[in-house]
Amino acid sequence: MRISRNQMFMEMARSASKRSTCHRLNVGCVIVVENRVVSIGYNGSPSGEEHCKGNHCPLSTSGGCSKSLHAEDNAIRFIPNSEWAKDKSIYVTHSPCPVCAEKLMAAGIKAVYYEVAYRDTTSLALLIKSGIEVYQVTPSGYLLDHSNNKVIMP
């Protein structure tokens, strides 16, 4: 059976998460323009820096690793210049944290698709309030539209 584009892009995000160097949580994402992937990101230490070792991450005041880049931030950094002015969607394994939500808004993301809710879901309301569409993608391909509480068939 042929999977939907939403399922395909989420599979790609899951695949990217396997490159994560974070031992606490593996997150991956892809940024899409006109049904084409334009950037990929995963969480972990910035390129060229030493990776965290086991559970010995330097923690920030919010409890996350202070050394790692989040997957969304990593992907935003590599959006090609030619794609910045276009409408972009992001597929991410875990819903964005509040800091990443702000970065997504600044990057011109028009829709966020995620699979697993992050522990702090205030970012979802922030995204919706700013006019960004927010969807949870189920394993079977259904979309749960957070903007108007509807279920969309695959």
PDB file of N, CA, C and O in Angstrom, residues 27-80:
ATOM      1  N   VAL A  27      15.617  13.222  18.414  1.00  0.00           N
ATOM      2  CA  VAL A  27      14.617  13.968  17.660  1.00  0.00           C
ATOM      3  C   VAL A  27      15.159  14.237  16.267  1.00  0.00           C
ATOM      4  O   VAL A  27      16.323  14.597  16.105  1.00  0.00           O
ATOM      5  N   GLY A  28      14.318  14.059  15.270  1.00  0.00           N
ATOM      6  CA  GLY A  28      14.696  14.352  13.892  1.00  0.00           C
ATOM      7  C   GLY A  28      13.612  15.155  13.215  1.00  0.00           C
ATOM      8  O   GLY A  28      12.456  15.129  13.637  1.00  0.00           O
ATOM      9  N   CYS A  29      14.007  15.877  12.173  1.00  0.00           N
ATOM     10  CA  CYS A  29      13.007  16.652  11.432  1.00  0.00           C
ATOM     11  C   CYS A  29      13.453  16.864   9.995  1.00  0.00           C
ATOM     12  O   CYS A  29      14.634  16.731   9.666  1.00  0.00           O
ATOM     13  N   VAL A  30      12.467  17.171   9.170  1.00  0.00           N
ATOM     14  CA  VAL A  30      12.724  17.581   7.790  1.00  0.00           C
ATOM     15  C   VAL A  30      11.883  18.819   7.517  1.00  0.00           C
ATOM     16  O   VAL A  30      10.771  18.952   8.019  1.00  0.00           O
ATOM     17  N   ILE A  31      12.455  19.734   6.752  1.00  0.00           N
ATOM     18  CA  ILE A  31      11.724  20.924   6.318  1.00  0.00           C
ATOM     19  C   ILE A  31      11.408  20.734   4.848  1.00  0.00           C
ATOM     20  O   ILE A  31      12.276  20.336   4.057  1.00  0.00           O
ATOM     21  N   VAL A  32      10.153  21.006   4.514  1.00  0.00           N
ATOM     22  CA  VAL A  32       9.623  20.709   3.186  1.00  0.00           C
ATOM     23  C   VAL A  32       9.104  21.982   2.522  1.00  0.00           C
ATOM     24  O   VAL A  32       8.425  22.781   3.164  1.00  0.00           O
ATOM     25  N   VAL A  33       9.443  22.146   1.248  1.00  0.00           N
ATOM     26  CA  VAL A  33       8.910  23.225   0.410  1.00  0.00           C
ATOM     27  C   VAL A  33       8.361  22.571  -0.845  1.00  0.00           C
ATOM     28  O   VAL A  33       9.064  21.807  -1.513  1.00  0.00           O
ATOM     29  N   GLU A  34       7.113  22.837  -1.146  1.00  0.00           N
ATOM     30  CA  GLU A  34       6.469  22.314  -2.352  1.00  0.00           C
ATOM     31  C   GLU A  34       6.664  20.799  -2.494  1.00  0.00           C
ATOM     32  O   GLU A  34       7.048  20.294  -3.550  1.00  0.00           O
ATOM     33  N   ASN A  35       6.421  20.075  -1.397  1.00  0.00           N
ATOM     34  CA  ASN A  35       6.534  18.606  -1.347  1.00  0.00           C
ATOM     35  C   ASN A  35       7.928  18.067  -1.639  1.00  0.00           C
ATOM     36  O   ASN A  35       8.077  16.932  -2.089  1.00  0.00           O
ATOM     37  N   ARG A  36       8.947  18.884  -1.364  1.00  0.00           N
ATOM     38  CA  ARG A  36      10.345  18.460  -1.516  1.00  0.00           C
ATOM     39  C   ARG A  36      11.101  18.801  -0.252  1.00  0.00           C
ATOM     40  O   ARG A  36      10.984  19.909   0.283  1.00  0.00           O
ATOM     41  N   VAL A  37      11.903  17.865   0.247  1.00  0.00           N
ATOM     42  CA  VAL A  37      12.722  18.115   1.432  1.00  0.00           C
ATOM     43  C   VAL A  37      13.833  19.086   1.060  1.00  0.00           C
ATOM     44  O   VAL A  37      14.552  18.875   0.087  1.00  0.00           O
ATOM     45  N   VAL A  38      13.947  20.177   1.830  1.00  0.00           N
ATOM     46  CA  VAL A  38      15.000  21.163   1.578  1.00  0.00           C
ATOM     47  C   VAL A  38      16.031  21.211   2.696  1.00  0.00           C
ATOM     48  O   VAL A  38      17.110  21.773   2.523  1.00  0.00           O
ATOM     49  N   SER A  39      15.707  20.617   3.850  1.00  0.00           N
ATOM     50  CA  SER A  39      16.663  20.601   4.955  1.00  0.00           C
ATOM     51  C   SER A  39      16.300  19.487   5.928  1.00  0.00           C
ATOM     52  O   SER A  39      15.129  19.139   6.078  1.00  0.00           O
ATOM     53  N   ILE A  40      17.327  18.948   6.569  1.00  0.00           N
ATOM     54  CA  ILE A  40      17.168  17.865   7.539  1.00  0.00           C
ATOM     55  C   ILE A  40      17.907  18.270   8.809  1.00  0.00           C
ATOM     56  O   ILE A  40      18.967  18.896   8.741  1.00  0.00           O
ATOM     57  N   GLY A  41      17.369  17.902   9.962  1.00  0.00           N
ATOM     58  CA  GLY A  41      18.054  18.189  11.212  1.00  0.00           C
ATOM     59  C   GLY A  41      17.804  17.108  12.243  1.00  0.00           C
ATOM     60  O   GLY A  41      16.830  16.366  12.170  1.00  0.00           O
ATOM     61  N   TYR A  42      18.723  17.015  13.183  1.00  0.00           N
ATOM     62  CA  TYR A  42      18.562  16.126  14.333  1.00  0.00           C
ATOM     63  C   TYR A  42      19.260  16.789  15.507  1.00  0.00           C
ATOM     64  O   TYR A  42      20.075  17.701  15.336  1.00  0.00           O
ATOM     65  N   ASN A  43      18.912  16.375  16.717  1.00  0.00           N
ATOM     66  CA  ASN A  43      19.482  17.024  17.881  1.00  0.00           C
ATOM     67  C   ASN A  43      20.828  16.408  18.262  1.00  0.00           C
ATOM     68  O   ASN A  43      21.076  15.237  18.042  1.00  0.00           O
ATOM     69  N   GLY A  44      21.673  17.259  18.806  1.00  0.00           N
ATOM     70  CA  GLY A  44      22.987  16.814  19.254  1.00  0.00           C
ATOM     71  C   GLY A  44      23.953  17.975  19.290  1.00  0.00           C
ATOM     72  O   GLY A  44      23.581  19.125  19.044  1.00  0.00           O
ATOM     73  N   SER A  45      25.190  17.662  19.593  1.00  0.00           N
ATOM     74  CA  SER A  45      26.229  18.688  19.678  1.00  0.00           C
ATOM     75  C   SER A  45      26.422  19.364  18.330  1.00  0.00           C
ATOM     76  O   SER A  45      26.277  18.726  17.283  1.00  0.00           O
ATOM     77  N   PRO A  46      26.769  20.655  18.346  1.00  0.00           N
ATOM     78  CA  PRO A  46      27.048  21.342  17.079  1.00  0.00           C
ATOM     79  C   PRO A  46      28.177  20.638  16.318  1.00  0.00           C
ATOM     80  O   PRO A  46      29.055  20.014  16.922  1.00  0.00           O
ATOM     81  N   SER A  47      28.123  20.745  15.008  1.00  0.00           N
ATOM     82  CA  SER A  47      29.123  20.117  14.142  1.00  0.00           C
ATOM     83  C   SER A  47      30.535  20.484  14.599  1.00  0.00           C
ATOM     84  O   SER A  47      30.829  21.650  14.856  1.00  0.00           O
ATOM     85  N   GLY A  48      31.379  19.477  14.722  1.00  0.00           N
ATOM     86  CA  GLY A  48      32.771  19.692  15.098  1.00  0.00           C
ATOM     87  C   GLY A  48      33.034  19.676  16.593  1.00  0.00           C
ATOM     88  O   GLY A  48      34.186  19.633  17.026  1.00  0.00           O
ATOM     89  N   GLU A  49      31.977  19.710  17.397  1.00  0.00           N
ATOM     90  CA  GLU A  49      32.162  19.684  18.847  1.00  0.00           C
ATOM     91  C   GLU A  49      32.011  18.261  19.372  1.00  0.00           C
ATOM     92  O   GLU A  49      31.372  17.416  18.761  1.00  0.00           O
ATOM     93  N   GLU A  50      32.596  18.019  20.528  1.00  0.00           N
ATOM     94  CA  GLU A  50      32.534  16.705  21.161  1.00  0.00           C
ATOM     95  C   GLU A  50      31.088  16.378  21.551  1.00  0.00           C
ATOM     96  O   GLU A  50      30.351  17.249  22.013  1.00  0.00           O
ATOM     97  N   HIS A  51      30.710  15.132  21.367  1.00  0.00           N
ATOM     98  CA  HIS A  51      29.369  14.682  21.731  1.00  0.00           C
ATOM     99  C   HIS A  51      29.275  14.463  23.234  1.00  0.00           C
ATOM    100  O   HIS A  51      30.278  14.200  23.897  1.00  0.00           O
ATOM    101  N   CYS A  52      28.062  14.541  23.757  1.00  0.00           N
ATOM    102  CA  CYS A  52      27.837  14.227  25.165  1.00  0.00           C
ATOM    103  C   CYS A  52      28.139  12.743  25.381  1.00  0.00           C
ATOM    104  O   CYS A  52      27.998  11.933  24.475  1.00  0.00           O
ATOM    105  N   LYS A  53      28.540  12.421  26.587  1.00  0.00           N
ATOM    106  CA  LYS A  53      28.876  11.028  26.905  1.00  0.00           C
ATOM    107  C   LYS A  53      27.870  10.475  27.899  1.00  0.00           C
ATOM    108  O   LYS A  53      27.856  10.871  29.055  1.00  0.00           O
ATOM    109  N   GLY A  54      27.023   9.580  27.434  1.00  0.00           N
ATOM    110  CA  GLY A  54      26.043   8.955  28.312  1.00  0.00           C
ATOM    111  C   GLY A  54      25.081   9.953  28.903  1.00  0.00           C
ATOM    112  O   GLY A  54      24.596  10.838  28.221  1.00  0.00           O
ATOM    113  N   ASN A  55      24.821   9.810  30.175  1.00  0.00           N
ATOM    114  CA  ASN A  55      23.878  10.700  30.859  1.00  0.00           C
ATOM    115  C   ASN A  55      24.592  11.859  31.543  1.00  0.00           C
ATOM    116  O   ASN A  55      24.129  12.361  32.564  1.00  0.00           O
ATOM    117  N   HIS A  56      25.700  12.283  31.030  1.00  0.00           N
ATOM    118  CA  HIS A  56      26.483  13.352  31.648  1.00  0.00           C
ATOM    119  C   HIS A  56      26.379  14.650  30.852  1.00  0.00           C
ATOM    120  O   HIS A  56      27.359  15.344  30.654  1.00  0.00           O
ATOM    121  N   CYS A  57      25.189  14.972  30.416  1.00  0.00           N
ATOM    122  CA  CYS A  57      24.967  16.206  29.667  1.00  0.00           C
ATOM    123  C   CYS A  57      25.028  17.398  30.618  1.00  0.00           C
ATOM    124  O   CYS A  57      24.514  17.324  31.735  1.00  0.00           O
ATOM    125  N   PRO A  58      25.614  18.506  30.155  1.00  0.00           N
ATOM    126  CA  PRO A  58      25.533  19.730  30.957  1.00  0.00           C
ATOM    127  C   PRO A  58      24.116  20.290  30.838  1.00  0.00           C
ATOM    128  O   PRO A  58      23.685  20.661  29.758  1.00  0.00           O
ATOM    129  N   LEU A  59      23.362  20.293  31.940  1.00  0.00           N
ATOM    130  CA  LEU A  59      21.955  20.664  31.898  1.00  0.00           C
ATOM    131  C   LEU A  59      21.753  22.165  32.027  1.00  0.00           C
ATOM    132  O   LEU A  59      22.471  22.845  32.750  1.00  0.00           O
ATOM    133  N   SER A  60      20.746  22.656  31.312  1.00  0.00           N
ATOM    134  CA  SER A  60      20.350  24.064  31.400  1.00  0.00           C
ATOM    135  C   SER A  60      19.375  24.220  32.566  1.00  0.00           C
ATOM    136  O   SER A  60      18.980  23.236  33.198  1.00  0.00           O
ATOM    137  N   THR A  61      18.953  25.429  32.828  1.00  0.00           N
ATOM    138  CA  THR A  61      18.008  25.674  33.919  1.00  0.00           C
ATOM    139  C   THR A  61      16.649  25.030  33.658  1.00  0.00           C
ATOM    140  O   THR A  61      15.925  24.717  34.588  1.00  0.00           O
ATOM    141  N   SER A  62      16.309  24.790  32.378  1.00  0.00           N
ATOM    142  CA  SER A  62      15.031  24.157  32.053  1.00  0.00           C
ATOM    143  C   SER A  62      15.107  22.633  32.113  1.00  0.00           C
ATOM    144  O   SER A  62      14.113  21.953  31.929  1.00  0.00           O
ATOM    145  N   GLY A  63      16.302  22.085  32.353  1.00  0.00           N
ATOM    146  CA  GLY A  63      16.449  20.643  32.478  1.00  0.00           C
ATOM    147  C   GLY A  63      16.930  19.942  31.229  1.00  0.00           C
ATOM    148  O   GLY A  63      17.213  18.750  31.250  1.00  0.00           O
ATOM    149  N   GLY A  64      17.032  20.657  30.118  1.00  0.00           N
ATOM    150  CA  GLY A  64      17.537  20.070  28.878  1.00  0.00           C
ATOM    151  C   GLY A  64      19.047  20.224  28.782  1.00  0.00           C
ATOM    152  O   GLY A  64      19.672  20.931  29.572  1.00  0.00           O
ATOM    153  N   CYS A  65      19.619  19.574  27.821  1.00  0.00           N
ATOM    154  CA  CYS A  65      21.061  19.667  27.602  1.00  0.00           C
ATOM    155  C   CYS A  65      21.402  21.072  27.092  1.00  0.00           C
ATOM    156  O   CYS A  65      20.812  21.545  26.124  1.00  0.00           O
ATOM    157  N   SER A  66      22.338  21.714  27.736  1.00  0.00           N
ATOM    158  CA  SER A  66      22.715  23.075  27.335  1.00  0.00           C
ATOM    159  C   SER A  66      23.682  23.084  26.160  1.00  0.00           C
ATOM    160  O   SER A  66      23.937  24.128  25.575  1.00  0.00           O
ATOM    161  N   LYS A  67      24.189  21.927  25.802  1.00  0.00           N
ATOM    162  CA  LYS A  67      25.187  21.832  24.735  1.00  0.00           C
ATOM    163  C   LYS A  67      24.569  21.520  23.373  1.00  0.00           C
ATOM    164  O   LYS A  67      25.068  21.961  22.346  1.00  0.00           O
ATOM    165  N   SER A  68      23.480  20.789  23.372  1.00  0.00           N
ATOM    166  CA  SER A  68      22.886  20.295  22.125  1.00  0.00           C
ATOM    167  C   SER A  68      22.080  21.349  21.386  1.00  0.00           C
ATOM    168  O   SER A  68      21.436  22.196  21.981  1.00  0.00           O
ATOM    169  N   LEU A  69      22.119  21.234  20.058  1.00  0.00           N
ATOM    170  CA  LEU A  69      21.188  21.975  19.203  1.00  0.00           C
ATOM    171  C   LEU A  69      19.946  21.103  19.055  1.00  0.00           C
ATOM    172  O   LEU A  69      20.053  19.890  18.902  1.00  0.00           O
ATOM    173  N   HIS A  70      18.791  21.726  19.070  1.00  0.00           N
ATOM    174  CA  HIS A  70      17.570  20.971  18.813  1.00  0.00           C
ATOM    175  C   HIS A  70      17.457  20.696  17.317  1.00  0.00           C
ATOM    176  O   HIS A  70      18.022  21.415  16.491  1.00  0.00           O
ATOM    177  N   ALA A  71      16.738  19.648  16.976  1.00  0.00           N
ATOM    178  CA  ALA A  71      16.612  19.232  15.579  1.00  0.00           C
ATOM    179  C   ALA A  71      16.080  20.362  14.696  1.00  0.00           C
ATOM    180  O   ALA A  71      16.574  20.583  13.590  1.00  0.00           O
ATOM    181  N   GLU A  72      15.079  21.094  15.189  1.00  0.00           N
ATOM    182  CA  GLU A  72      14.475  22.174  14.410  1.00  0.00           C
ATOM    183  C   GLU A  72      15.500  23.272  14.128  1.00  0.00           C
ATOM    184  O   GLU A  72      15.606  23.773  13.010  1.00  0.00           O
ATOM    185  N   ASP A  73      16.244  23.649  15.161  1.00  0.00           N
ATOM    186  CA  ASP A  73      17.275  24.681  15.029  1.00  0.00           C
ATOM    187  C   ASP A  73      18.336  24.236  14.026  1.00  0.00           C
ATOM    188  O   ASP A  73      18.762  25.001  13.159  1.00  0.00           O
ATOM    189  N   ASN A  74      18.739  22.993  14.126  1.00  0.00           N
ATOM    190  CA  ASN A  74      19.739  22.436  13.223  1.00  0.00           C
ATOM    191  C   ASN A  74      19.247  22.503  11.767  1.00  0.00           C
ATOM    192  O   ASN A  74      19.993  22.907  10.873  1.00  0.00           O
ATOM    193  N   ALA A  75      17.994  22.132  11.534  1.00  0.00           N
ATOM    194  CA  ALA A  75      17.448  22.142  10.164  1.00  0.00           C
ATOM    195  C   ALA A  75      17.283  23.561   9.637  1.00  0.00           C
ATOM    196  O   ALA A  75      17.566  23.833   8.464  1.00  0.00           O
ATOM    197  N   ILE A  76      16.820  24.472  10.493  1.00  0.00           N
ATOM    198  CA  ILE A  76      16.631  25.865  10.065  1.00  0.00           C
ATOM    199  C   ILE A  76      17.950  26.463   9.585  1.00  0.00           C
ATOM    200  O   ILE A  76      17.992  27.194   8.595  1.00  0.00           O
ATOM    201  N   ARG A  77      19.026  26.125  10.253  1.00  0.00           N
ATOM    202  CA  ARG A  77      20.346  26.672   9.908  1.00  0.00           C
ATOM    203  C   ARG A  77      20.794  26.289   8.494  1.00  0.00           C
ATOM    204  O   ARG A  77      21.657  26.933   7.921  1.00  0.00           O
ATOM    205  N   PHE A  78      20.210  25.214   7.948  1.00  0.00           N
ATOM    206  CA  PHE A  78      20.653  24.723   6.644  1.00  0.00           C
ATOM    207  C   PHE A  78      19.605  24.859   5.546  1.00  0.00           C
ATOM    208  O   PHE A  78      19.710  24.225   4.497  1.00  0.00           O
ATOM    209  N   ILE A  79      18.574  25.677   5.778  1.00  0.00           N
ATOM    210  CA  ILE A  79      17.613  25.957   4.709  1.00  0.00           C
ATOM    211  C   ILE A  79      18.362  26.745   3.631  1.00  0.00           C
ATOM    212  O   ILE A  79      18.971  27.771   3.930  1.00  0.00           O
ATOM    213  N   PRO A  80      18.342  26.293   2.392  1.00  0.00           N
ATOM    214  CA  PRO A  80      19.026  27.040   1.326  1.00  0.00           C
ATOM    215  C   PRO A  80      18.436  28.444   1.165  1.00  0.00           C
ATOM    216  O   PRO A  80      17.230  28.653   1.339  1.00  0.00           O
TER     217      PRO A  80
END
